[in-house]
Every structure is written in C-alpha cells, then in structure tokens.
JSON list of C-alpha atoms in Angstrom, two decimals:
[
{"chain": "N", "resi": 14, "resn": "MET", "atom": "CA", "xyz": [0.00, 0.00, 0.00]},
{"chain": "N", "resi": 15, "resn": "THR", "atom": "CA", "xyz": [1.39, 3.38, -0.96]},
{"chain": "N", "resi": 16, "resn": "GLY", "atom": "CA", "xyz": [1.15, 6.79, 0.64]},
{"chain": "N", "resi": 17, "resn": "HIS", "atom": "CA", "xyz": [-1.59, 9.23, -0.29]},
{"chain": "N", "resi": 18, "resn": "ASP", "atom": "CA", "xyz": [-2.04, 12.86, -1.08]},
{"chain": "N", "resi": 19, "resn": "HIS", "atom": "CA", "xyz": [-5.73, 13.17, -0.37]},
{"chain": "N", "resi": 20, "resn": "SER", "atom": "CA", "xyz": [-6.32, 16.87, -0.25]},
{"chain": "N", "resi": 21, "resn": "HIS", "atom": "CA", "xyz": [-9.41, 16.38, -2.41]},
{"chain": "N", "resi": 22, "resn": "GLU", "atom": "CA", "xyz": [-12.32, 14.06, -3.10]},
{"chain": "N", "resi": 23, "resn": "HIS", "atom": "CA", "xyz": [-12.93, 13.10, 0.53]},
{"chain": "N", "resi": 24, "resn": "SER", "atom": "CA", "xyz": [-15.87, 10.82, 1.20]},
{"chain": "N", "resi": 25, "resn": "GLU", "atom": "CA", "xyz": [-17.22, 13.28, 3.77]},
{"chain": "N", "resi": 26, "resn": "LEU", "atom": "CA", "xyz": [-19.42, 15.95, 2.22]},
{"chain": "N", "resi": 27, "resn": "GLY", "atom": "CA", "xyz": [-17.40, 19.10, 1.64]},
{"chain": "N", "resi": 28, "resn": "GLU", "atom": "CA", "xyz": [-18.71, 22.65, 1.48]},
{"chain": "N", "resi": 29, "resn": "MET", "atom": "CA", "xyz": [-19.24, 22.47, -2.29]},
{"chain": "N", "resi": 30, "resn": "ASP", "atom": "CA", "xyz": [-21.13, 19.17, -2.03]},
{"chain": "N", "resi": 31, "resn": "LEU", "atom": "CA", "xyz": [-23.42, 20.65, 0.61]},
{"chain": "N", "resi": 32, "resn": "ARG", "atom": "CA", "xyz": [-24.08, 23.70, -1.57]},
{"chain": "N", "resi": 33, "resn": "VAL", "atom": "CA", "xyz": [-24.88, 21.52, -4.59]},
{"chain": "N", "resi": 34, "resn": "ARG", "atom": "CA", "xyz": [-27.30, 19.41, -2.58]},
{"chain": "N", "resi": 35, "resn": "ALA", "atom": "CA", "xyz": [-28.97, 22.47, -1.11]},
{"chain": "N", "resi": 36, "resn": "LEU", "atom": "CA", "xyz": [-29.35, 24.00, -4.57]},
{"chain": "N", "resi": 37, "resn": "GLU", "atom": "CA", "xyz": [-30.72, 20.72, -5.94]},
{"chain": "N", "resi": 38, "resn": "SER", "atom": "CA", "xyz": [-33.31, 20.63, -3.14]},
{"chain": "N", "resi": 39, "resn": "VAL", "atom": "CA", "xyz": [-34.44, 24.20, -3.83]},
{"chain": "N", "resi": 40, "resn": "LEU", "atom": "CA", "xyz": [-34.69, 23.65, -7.60]},
{"chain": "N", "resi": 41, "resn": "THR", "atom": "CA", "xyz": [-36.62, 20.42, -7.03]},
{"chain": "N", "resi": 42, "resn": "GLN", "atom": "CA", "xyz": [-39.08, 22.15, -4.70]},
{"chain": "N", "resi": 43, "resn": "LYS", "atom": "CA", "xyz": [-39.65, 24.88, -7.29]},
{"chain": "N", "resi": 44, "resn": "GLY", "atom": "CA", "xyz": [-40.22, 22.28, -10.00]},
{"chain": "N", "resi": 45, "resn": "TYR", "atom": "CA", "xyz": [-37.21, 23.21, -12.13]},
{"chain": "N", "resi": 46, "resn": "ILE", "atom": "CA", "xyz": [-35.66, 19.76, -12.10]},
{"chain": "N", "resi": 47, "resn": "ASP", "atom": "CA", "xyz": [-37.01, 16.23, -11.90]},
{"chain": "N", "resi": 48, "resn": "PRO", "atom": "CA", "xyz": [-35.03, 14.15, -9.36]},
{"chain": "N", "resi": 49, "resn": "ALA", "atom": "CA", "xyz": [-35.95, 10.93, -11.17]},
{"chain": "N", "resi": 50, "resn": "ALA", "atom": "CA", "xyz": [-34.61, 12.26, -14.47]},
{"chain": "N", "resi": 51, "resn": "LEU", "atom": "CA", "xyz": [-31.47, 13.47, -12.72]},
{"chain": "N", "resi": 52, "resn": "ASP", "atom": "CA", "xyz": [-30.95, 10.02, -11.20]},
{"chain": "N", "resi": 53, "resn": "VAL", "atom": "CA", "xyz": [-31.29, 8.42, -14.63]},
{"chain": "N", "resi": 54, "resn": "LEU", "atom": "CA", "xyz": [-28.72, 10.84, -16.07]},
{"chain": "N", "resi": 55, "resn": "ILE", "atom": "CA", "xyz": [-26.24, 10.13, -13.29]},
{"chain": "N", "resi": 56, "resn": "ASP", "atom": "CA", "xyz": [-26.80, 6.37, -13.54]},
{"chain": "N", "resi": 57, "resn": "THR", "atom": "CA", "xyz": [-26.27, 6.50, -17.30]},
{"chain": "N", "resi": 58, "resn": "TYR", "atom": "CA", "xyz": [-22.90, 8.19, -16.91]},
{"chain": "N", "resi": 59, "resn": "GLN", "atom": "CA", "xyz": [-21.94, 6.05, -13.93]},
{"chain": "N", "resi": 60, "resn": "THR", "atom": "CA", "xyz": [-22.77, 2.63, -15.33]},
{"chain": "N", "resi": 61, "resn": "ARG", "atom": "CA", "xyz": [-22.92, 3.00, -19.13]},
{"chain": "N", "resi": 62, "resn": "ILE", "atom": "CA", "xyz": [-21.09, 5.86, -20.86]},
{"chain": "N", "resi": 63, "resn": "GLY", "atom": "CA", "xyz": [-18.03, 6.12, -18.61]},
{"chain": "N", "resi": 64, "resn": "PRO", "atom": "CA", "xyz": [-17.31, 2.40, -18.19]},
{"chain": "N", "resi": 65, "resn": "ARG", "atom": "CA", "xyz": [-17.76, 1.82, -21.94]},
{"chain": "N", "resi": 66, "resn": "ASN", "atom": "CA", "xyz": [-14.50, 3.71, -22.47]},
{"chain": "N", "resi": 67, "resn": "GLY", "atom": "CA", "xyz": [-12.62, 1.37, -20.18]},
{"chain": "N", "resi": 68, "resn": "ALA", "atom": "CA", "xyz": [-14.36, -1.64, -21.72]},
{"chain": "N", "resi": 69, "resn": "ARG", "atom": "CA", "xyz": [-13.03, -0.64, -25.15]},
{"chain": "N", "resi": 70, "resn": "VAL", "atom": "CA", "xyz": [-9.54, -0.37, -23.70]},
{"chain": "N", "resi": 71, "resn": "VAL", "atom": "CA", "xyz": [-9.81, -3.86, -22.21]},
{"chain": "N", "resi": 72, "resn": "ALA", "atom": "CA", "xyz": [-11.24, -5.35, -25.40]},
{"chain": "N", "resi": 73, "resn": "ARG", "atom": "CA", "xyz": [-8.40, -3.86, -27.44]},
{"chain": "N", "resi": 74, "resn": "ALA", "atom": "CA", "xyz": [-5.88, -5.36, -25.01]},
{"chain": "N", "resi": 75, "resn": "TRP", "atom": "CA", "xyz": [-7.54, -8.76, -25.38]},
{"chain": "N", "resi": 76, "resn": "VAL", "atom": "CA", "xyz": [-7.30, -8.79, -29.17]},
{"chain": "N", "resi": 77, "resn": "ASP", "atom": "CA", "xyz": [-4.09, -6.82, -29.74]},
{"chain": "N", "resi": 78, "resn": "ARG", "atom": "CA", "xyz": [-1.00, -8.18, -27.97]},
{"chain": "N", "resi": 79, "resn": "ALA", "atom": "CA", "xyz": [1.10, -5.13, -28.87]},
{"chain": "N", "resi": 80, "resn": "PHE", "atom": "CA", "xyz": [-1.50, -2.79, -27.39]},
{"chain": "N", "resi": 81, "resn": "ARG", "atom": "CA", "xyz": [-1.73, -4.97, -24.27]},
{"chain": "N", "resi": 82, "resn": "ASP", "atom": "CA", "xyz": [2.02, -4.77, -23.77]},
{"chain": "N", "resi": 83, "resn": "TRP", "atom": "CA", "xyz": [1.92, -1.00, -24.27]},
{"chain": "N", "resi": 84, "resn": "LEU", "atom": "CA", "xyz": [-0.98, -0.69, -21.83]},
{"chain": "N", "resi": 85, "resn": "LEU", "atom": "CA", "xyz": [0.92, -2.57, -19.15]},
{"chain": "N", "resi": 86, "resn": "LYS", "atom": "CA", "xyz": [4.05, -0.51, -19.79]},
{"chain": "N", "resi": 87, "resn": "ASP", "atom": "CA", "xyz": [2.52, 2.97, -20.19]},
{"chain": "N", "resi": 88, "resn": "ALA", "atom": "CA", "xyz": [-1.21, 2.92, -19.53]},
{"chain": "N", "resi": 89, "resn": "THR", "atom": "CA", "xyz": [-1.61, 6.69, -19.73]},
{"chain": "N", "resi": 90, "resn": "ALA", "atom": "CA", "xyz": [-0.26, 6.85, -23.28]},
{"chain": "N", "resi": 91, "resn": "ALA", "atom": "CA", "xyz": [-2.01, 3.68, -24.46]},
{"chain": "N", "resi": 92, "resn": "ILE", "atom": "CA", "xyz": [-5.38, 4.84, -23.14]},
{"chain": "N", "resi": 93, "resn": "ALA", "atom": "CA", "xyz": [-4.87, 8.32, -24.59]},
{"chain": "N", "resi": 94, "resn": "SER", "atom": "CA", "xyz": [-4.24, 6.75, -28.01]},
{"chain": "N", "resi": 95, "resn": "LEU", "atom": "CA", "xyz": [-7.89, 5.66, -27.99]},
{"chain": "N", "resi": 96, "resn": "GLY", "atom": "CA", "xyz": [-9.01, 9.20, -27.16]},
{"chain": "N", "resi": 97, "resn": "TYR", "atom": "CA", "xyz": [-9.66, 8.80, -23.44]},
{"chain": "N", "resi": 98, "resn": "THR", "atom": "CA", "xyz": [-7.90, 11.55, -21.54]},
{"chain": "N", "resi": 99, "resn": "GLY", "atom": "CA", "xyz": [-8.70, 14.23, -19.03]},
{"chain": "N", "resi": 100, "resn": "ARG", "atom": "CA", "xyz": [-8.75, 15.07, -15.36]},
{"chain": "N", "resi": 101, "resn": "GLN", "atom": "CA", "xyz": [-8.41, 12.05, -13.06]},
{"chain": "N", "resi": 102, "resn": "GLY", "atom": "CA", "xyz": [-6.80, 10.10, -15.89]},
{"chain": "N", "resi": 103, "resn": "GLU", "atom": "CA", "xyz": [-3.41, 11.76, -16.16]},
{"chain": "N", "resi": 104, "resn": "HIS", "atom": "CA", "xyz": [-1.39, 9.04, -14.44]},
{"chain": "N", "resi": 105, "resn": "MET", "atom": "CA", "xyz": [-2.79, 5.61, -15.15]},
{"chain": "N", "resi": 106, "resn": "VAL", "atom": "CA", "xyz": [-1.41, 2.18, -14.35]},
{"chain": "N", "resi": 107, "resn": "ALA", "atom": "CA", "xyz": [-2.91, -1.02, -15.78]},
{"chain": "N", "resi": 108, "resn": "VAL", "atom": "CA", "xyz": [-2.67, -4.35, -13.94]},
{"chain": "N", "resi": 109, "resn": "GLU", "atom": "CA", "xyz": [-3.70, -7.68, -15.45]},
{"chain": "N", "resi": 110, "resn": "ASN", "atom": "CA", "xyz": [-5.71, -10.41, -13.77]},
{"chain": "N", "resi": 111, "resn": "THR", "atom": "CA", "xyz": [-4.64, -13.99, -14.40]},
{"chain": "N", "resi": 112, "resn": "ALA", "atom": "CA", "xyz": [-5.52, -17.38, -12.96]},
{"chain": "N", "resi": 113, "resn": "GLU", "atom": "CA", "xyz": [-2.60, -17.01, -10.54]},
{"chain": "N", "resi": 114, "resn": "GLN", "atom": "CA", "xyz": [-2.93, -13.31, -9.64]},
{"chain": "N", "resi": 115, "resn": "HIS", "atom": "CA", "xyz": [-6.06, -11.24, -9.03]},
{"chain": "N", "resi": 116, "resn": "HIS", "atom": "CA", "xyz": [-5.96, -7.46, -8.65]},
{"chain": "N", "resi": 117, "resn": "MET", "atom": "CA", "xyz": [-8.51, -5.13, -7.10]},
{"chain": "N", "resi": 118, "resn": "VAL", "atom": "CA", "xyz": [-8.48, -1.39, -6.54]},
{"chain": "N", "resi": 119, "resn": "VAL", "atom": "CA", "xyz": [-9.44, 0.73, -3.56]},
{"chain": "N", "resi": 120, "resn": "CYS", "atom": "CA", "xyz": [-8.81, 4.26, -2.36]},
{"chain": "N", "resi": 121, "resn": "THR", "atom": "CA", "xyz": [-8.40, 3.85, 1.37]},
{"chain": "N", "resi": 122, "resn": "LEU", "atom": "CA", "xyz": [-8.75, 7.48, 2.45]},
{"chain": "N", "resi": 123, "resn": "CYS", "atom": "CA", "xyz": [-11.13, 8.98, -0.09]},
{"chain": "N", "resi": 124, "resn": "SER", "atom": "CA", "xyz": [-12.34, 8.10, -3.62]},
{"chain": "N", "resi": 125, "resn": "CYS", "atom": "CA", "xyz": [-9.60, 8.62, -6.21]},
{"chain": "N", "resi": 126, "resn": "TYR", "atom": "CA", "xyz": [-10.94, 7.05, -9.39]},
{"chain": "N", "resi": 127, "resn": "PRO", "atom": "CA", "xyz": [-10.11, 7.05, -13.13]},
{"chain": "N", "resi": 128, "resn": "TRP", "atom": "CA", "xyz": [-13.06, 9.03, -14.47]},
{"chain": "N", "resi": 129, "resn": "PRO", "atom": "CA", "xyz": [-12.04, 9.07, -18.18]},
{"chain": "N", "resi": 130, "resn": "VAL", "atom": "CA", "xyz": [-12.26, 5.27, -18.40]},
{"chain": "N", "resi": 131, "resn": "LEU", "atom": "CA", "xyz": [-14.75, 4.34, -15.67]},
{"chain": "N", "resi": 132, "resn": "GLY", "atom": "CA", "xyz": [-17.05, 7.34, -15.34]},
{"chain": "N", "resi": 133, "resn": "LEU", "atom": "CA", "xyz": [-18.35, 8.24, -11.88]},
{"chain": "N", "resi": 134, "resn": "PRO", "atom": "CA", "xyz": [-17.30, 6.06, -8.93]},
{"chain": "N", "resi": 135, "resn": "PRO", "atom": "CA", "xyz": [-20.04, 3.81, -7.56]},
{"chain": "N", "resi": 136, "resn": "THR", "atom": "CA", "xyz": [-21.37, 4.59, -4.10]},
{"chain": "N", "resi": 137, "resn": "TRP", "atom": "CA", "xyz": [-19.91, 1.41, -2.60]},
{"chain": "N", "resi": 138, "resn": "TYR", "atom": "CA", "xyz": [-16.40, 2.35, -3.81]},
{"chain": "N", "resi": 139, "resn": "LYS", "atom": "CA", "xyz": [-16.54, 5.48, -1.66]},
{"chain": "N", "resi": 140, "resn": "SER", "atom": "CA", "xyz": [-18.03, 3.75, 1.38]},
{"chain": "N", "resi": 141, "resn": "ALA", "atom": "CA", "xyz": [-16.01, 3.30, 4.55]},
{"chain": "N", "resi": 142, "resn": "PRO", "atom": "CA", "xyz": [-16.72, -0.46, 4.80]},
{"chain": "N", "resi": 143, "resn": "TYR", "atom": "CA", "xyz": [-15.30, -1.14, 1.33]},
{"chain": "N", "resi": 144, "resn": "ARG", "atom": "CA", "xyz": [-12.29, 1.13, 1.84]},
{"chain": "N", "resi": 145, "resn": "SER", "atom": "CA", "xyz": [-11.35, -0.57, 5.10]},
{"chain": "N", "resi": 146, "resn": "ARG", "atom": "CA", "xyz": [-12.29, -4.19, 4.38]},
{"chain": "N", "resi": 147, "resn": "ALA", "atom": "CA", "xyz": [-10.73, -4.30, 0.90]},
{"chain": "N", "resi": 148, "resn": "VAL", "atom": "CA", "xyz": [-7.35, -3.99, 2.58]},
{"chain": "N", "resi": 149, "resn": "LYS", "atom": "CA", "xyz": [-7.98, -6.20, 5.62]},
{"chain": "N", "resi": 150, "resn": "ASP", "atom": "CA", "xyz": [-10.09, -8.92, 4.01]},
{"chain": "N", "resi": 151, "resn": "PRO", "atom": "CA", "xyz": [-9.94, -8.67, 0.21]},
{"chain": "N", "resi": 152, "resn": "ARG", "atom": "CA", "xyz": [-11.00, -12.29, -0.29]},
{"chain": "N", "resi": 153, "resn": "GLY", "atom": "CA", "xyz": [-14.07, -11.72, 1.86]},
{"chain": "N", "resi": 154, "resn": "VAL", "atom": "CA", "xyz": [-14.97, -8.53, 0.00]},
{"chain": "N", "resi": 155, "resn": "LEU", "atom": "CA", "xyz": [-14.65, -10.33, -3.32]},
{"chain": "N", "resi": 156, "resn": "ALA", "atom": "CA", "xyz": [-16.94, -13.07, -2.02]},
{"chain": "N", "resi": 157, "resn": "ASP", "atom": "CA", "xyz": [-19.50, -10.40, -1.11]},
{"chain": "N", "resi": 158, "resn": "PHE", "atom": "CA", "xyz": [-19.51, -9.42, -4.79]},
{"chain": "N", "resi": 159, "resn": "GLY", "atom": "CA", "xyz": [-19.95, -13.05, -5.79]},
{"chain": "N", "resi": 160, "resn": "THR", "atom": "CA", "xyz": [-16.31, -13.47, -6.80]},
{"chain": "N", "resi": 161, "resn": "VAL", "atom": "CA", "xyz": [-14.97, -16.60, -5.12]},
{"chain": "N", "resi": 162, "resn": "LEU", "atom": "CA", "xyz": [-11.38, -17.30, -6.06]},
{"chain": "N", "resi": 163, "resn": "PRO", "atom": "CA", "xyz": [-9.34, -20.48, -5.52]},
{"chain": "N", "resi": 164, "resn": "GLU", "atom": "CA", "xyz": [-7.13, -20.35, -2.44]},
{"chain": "N", "resi": 165, "resn": "SER", "atom": "CA", "xyz": [-4.13, -20.68, -4.74]},
{"chain": "N", "resi": 166, "resn": "THR", "atom": "CA", "xyz": [-4.94, -17.37, -6.46]},
{"chain": "N", "resi": 167, "resn": "ARG", "atom": "CA", "xyz": [-2.94, -14.49, -5.00]},
{"chain": "N", "resi": 168, "resn": "ILE", "atom": "CA", "xyz": [-4.84, -11.25, -4.38]},
{"chain": "N", "resi": 169, "resn": "ARG", "atom": "CA", "xyz": [-3.16, -7.86, -4.59]},
{"chain": "N", "resi": 170, "resn": "VAL", "atom": "CA", "xyz": [-4.92, -4.67, -3.54]},
{"chain": "N", "resi": 171, "resn": "TRP", "atom": "CA", "xyz": [-3.84, -1.44, -5.23]},
{"chain": "N", "resi": 172, "resn": "ASP", "atom": "CA", "xyz": [-4.36, 1.81, -3.33]},
{"chain": "N", "resi": 173, "resn": "SER", "atom": "CA", "xyz": [-5.39, 4.52, -5.78]},
{"chain": "N", "resi": 174, "resn": "THR", "atom": "CA", "xyz": [-4.01, 7.98, -5.04]},
{"chain": "N", "resi": 175, "resn": "ALA", "atom": "CA", "xyz": [-4.18, 11.54, -6.32]},
{"chain": "N", "resi": 176, "resn": "GLU", "atom": "CA", "xyz": [-1.06, 10.77, -8.35]},
{"chain": "N", "resi": 177, "resn": "VAL", "atom": "CA", "xyz": [-1.81, 7.27, -9.65]},
{"chain": "N", "resi": 178, "resn": "ARG", "atom": "CA", "xyz": [-5.04, 5.57, -10.64]},
{"chain": "N", "resi": 179, "resn": "TYR", "atom": "CA", "xyz": [-5.44, 1.97, -11.67]},
{"chain": "N", "resi": 180, "resn": "LEU", "atom": "CA", "xyz": [-7.31, 0.04, -14.34]},
{"chain": "N", "resi": 181, "resn": "VAL", "atom": "CA", "xyz": [-7.70, -3.71, -13.90]},
{"chain": "N", "resi": 182, "resn": "ILE", "atom": "CA", "xyz": [-7.52, -5.74, -17.11]},
{"chain": "N", "resi": 183, "resn": "PRO", "atom": "CA", "xyz": [-9.84, -8.66, -16.27]},
{"chain": "N", "resi": 184, "resn": "GLN", "atom": "CA", "xyz": [-9.27, -12.15, -17.58]},
{"chain": "N", "resi": 185, "resn": "ARG", "atom": "CA", "xyz": [-10.80, -12.82, -20.95]},
{"chain": "N", "resi": 186, "resn": "PRO", "atom": "CA", "xyz": [-13.44, -15.52, -20.44]},
{"chain": "N", "resi": 187, "resn": "GLU", "atom": "CA", "xyz": [-13.29, -18.80, -22.28]},
{"chain": "N", "resi": 188, "resn": "GLY", "atom": "CA", "xyz": [-15.54, -19.23, -25.28]},
{"chain": "N", "resi": 189, "resn": "THR", "atom": "CA", "xyz": [-14.93, -15.74, -26.67]},
{"chain": "N", "resi": 190, "resn": "GLU", "atom": "CA", "xyz": [-12.30, -16.63, -29.25]},
{"chain": "N", "resi": 191, "resn": "GLY", "atom": "CA", "xyz": [-14.53, -15.85, -32.22]},
{"chain": "N", "resi": 192, "resn": "MET", "atom": "CA", "xyz": [-15.98, -12.61, -30.87]},
{"chain": "N", "resi": 193, "resn": "SER", "atom": "CA", "xyz": [-15.23, -9.20, -32.34]},
{"chain": "N", "resi": 194, "resn": "GLU", "atom": "CA", "xyz": [-13.61, -6.41, -30.36]},
{"chain": "N", "resi": 195, "resn": "GLU", "atom": "CA", "xyz": [-16.96, -4.65, -30.09]},
{"chain": "N", "resi": 196, "resn": "GLU", "atom": "CA", "xyz": [-18.68, -7.80, -28.84]},
{"chain": "N", "resi": 197, "resn": "LEU", "atom": "CA", "xyz": [-15.93, -8.34, -26.28]},
{"chain": "N", "resi": 198, "resn": "ALA", "atom": "CA", "xyz": [-16.25, -4.76, -25.02]},
{"chain": "N", "resi": 199, "resn": "ALA", "atom": "CA", "xyz": [-19.95, -5.38, -24.36]},
{"chain": "N", "resi": 200, "resn": "LEU", "atom": "CA", "xyz": [-18.99, -8.13, -21.89]},
{"chain": "N", "resi": 201, "resn": "VAL", "atom": "CA", "xyz": [-16.70, -5.94, -19.78]},
{"chain": "N", "resi": 202, "resn": "THR", "atom": "CA", "xyz": [-18.27, -4.33, -16.71]},
{"chain": "N", "resi": 203, "resn": "ARG", "atom": "CA", "xyz": [-17.21, -1.47, -14.52]},
{"chain": "N", "resi": 204, "resn": "ASP", "atom": "CA", "xyz": [-16.80, -3.76, -11.52]},
{"chain": "N", "resi": 205, "resn": "SER", "atom": "CA", "xyz": [-14.50, -6.10, -13.45]},
{"chain": "N", "resi": 206, "resn": "MET", "atom": "CA", "xyz": [-12.20, -3.13, -14.17]},
{"chain": "N", "resi": 207, "resn": "ILE", "atom": "CA", "xyz": [-12.09, -2.33, -10.45]},
{"chain": "N", "resi": 208, "resn": "GLY", "atom": "CA", "xyz": [-11.42, -5.99, -9.78]},
{"chain": "N", "resi": 209, "resn": "THR", "atom": "CA", "xyz": [-14.43, -6.86, -7.64]},
{"chain": "N", "resi": 210, "resn": "ARG", "atom": "CA", "xyz": [-16.00, -9.08, -10.30]},
{"chain": "N", "resi": 211, "resn": "ARG", "atom": "CA", "xyz": [-14.88, -11.24, -13.19]},
{"chain": "N", "resi": 212, "resn": "VAL", "atom": "CA", "xyz": [-16.07, -10.99, -16.76]},
{"chain": "N", "resi": 213, "resn": "GLU", "atom": "CA", "xyz": [-18.66, -13.66, -17.44]},
{"chain": "N", "resi": 214, "resn": "ALA", "atom": "CA", "xyz": [-18.63, -15.77, -20.57]},
{"chain": "N", "resi": 215, "resn": "PRO", "atom": "CA", "xyz": [-21.46, -15.00, -22.99]},
{"chain": "N", "resi": 216, "resn": "ALA", "atom": "CA", "xyz": [-24.56, -17.15, -22.73]},
{"chain": "N", "resi": 217, "resn": "THR", "atom": "CA", "xyz": [-24.74, -19.87, -25.31]},
{"chain": "N", "resi": 218, "resn": "PRO", "atom": "CA", "xyz": [-27.88, -20.44, -27.40]},
{"chain": "N", "resi": 219, "resn": "GLY", "atom": "CA", "xyz": [-30.36, -22.58, -25.53]},
{"chain": "N", "resi": 220, "resn": "SER", "atom": "CA", "xyz": [-28.77, -21.98, -22.12]},
{"chain": "N", "resi": 221, "resn": "ALA", "atom": "CA", "xyz": [-30.91, -21.07, -19.14]},
{"chain": "N", "resi": 222, "resn": "ALA", "atom": "CA", "xyz": [-31.47, -17.35, -18.58]}
]
C-alpha cells in the first residue's frame, strides 16, 4: 500500500457538495428539475457511458498483444491513443488479472478514481466499509460481490491515489475466441475493471437465462 495525497475528493461531504445538494433541493421544490430524471442521467454516466470507455480499452488489449504490452508498460499513453484523456486520468497504471494473480483497486482514504475510463465512482467504492475491508479482508470482500477465487490465487490490492489511478484488465473468459472487439467490449463491466468481479462468458444459445 502506498502513501496518499488526499487533499481532495474526501468521502465526507465538503462545502461544495453541501451547496450543490442544497441547490438541488431548492430547484426540485420549485419544480425546475425532476429528481428521477437526474438520477437516470447520473446512472447513465456512472454505469454505461463512462465504463464503456474502459471496456473498449480492455477489449483492445484482449485482441491486440502489442496494445496490451503498451498498456501494461505505459497505460496513460495507451489509453490516450484511444481518445480517453482528461482530469483524473493523467497518471494511469494497468494491472492484469490472471488465474494465478487477481488485482482489485481501492482508495483507502477517499475516492480517487479514473473518471475518463470508468465514469463516476459507484457509491460502494466510496463507502467506509469497502475502503477498510478491501485492505484487511480482500477475499471476503470479493466473495461479497460473488467473486470466489481459488485459495491458490494471489490477491493484490492497489491503493489509488491523487497521483496514480489503476485500471484492472480482467481475464478474458473462455468461449470468446470468435468474438469481435466490439462484442468483447460489451462483456466488460465497470466492476471487473475495479477488480471486484470477473467478466462472465457470454450465454450460449439454448442456455438457461
């Protein structure tokens, strides 16, 4: 675990967060905004648009060995080559999950997160229980997410900081050899790029839903 510079993005509500929430409440009361529509907008960015960038990065790494090697060597440059840059994505490091080694990411003191490739951080990522337990009991936290790993698989927890943010390259599931890059990207989830879940193999025709 590395040291932090966490002068920003604390999980506790800061003055600006309180002002935003107060303003949102006033505008809602006056009928200027629809909370439900706002929730949909936030959810769309949090779970669809943002993570789709990271999913494309992962899919490219799965199909292009040269890109994969570049991503592991200089993630910031490799990711930027696909057009994904910006604040919170200046200093990226990619780590690759294998059968022998599983990586997961946490920010122990606040919520440092690679916005350009993953969008907004999920609520659980910023929660105190996740931030503390991911370090003390990573295998238990993974099990809570439904990710049960063999005892022989080593688990490494990466502590995201204001200087360095991490992207997990999940294992490519079996049975995807004939899939296109676009089809592969559709399989990759936000949680798999944080390391709390694995990418599931696509359902085969006739399989149970």
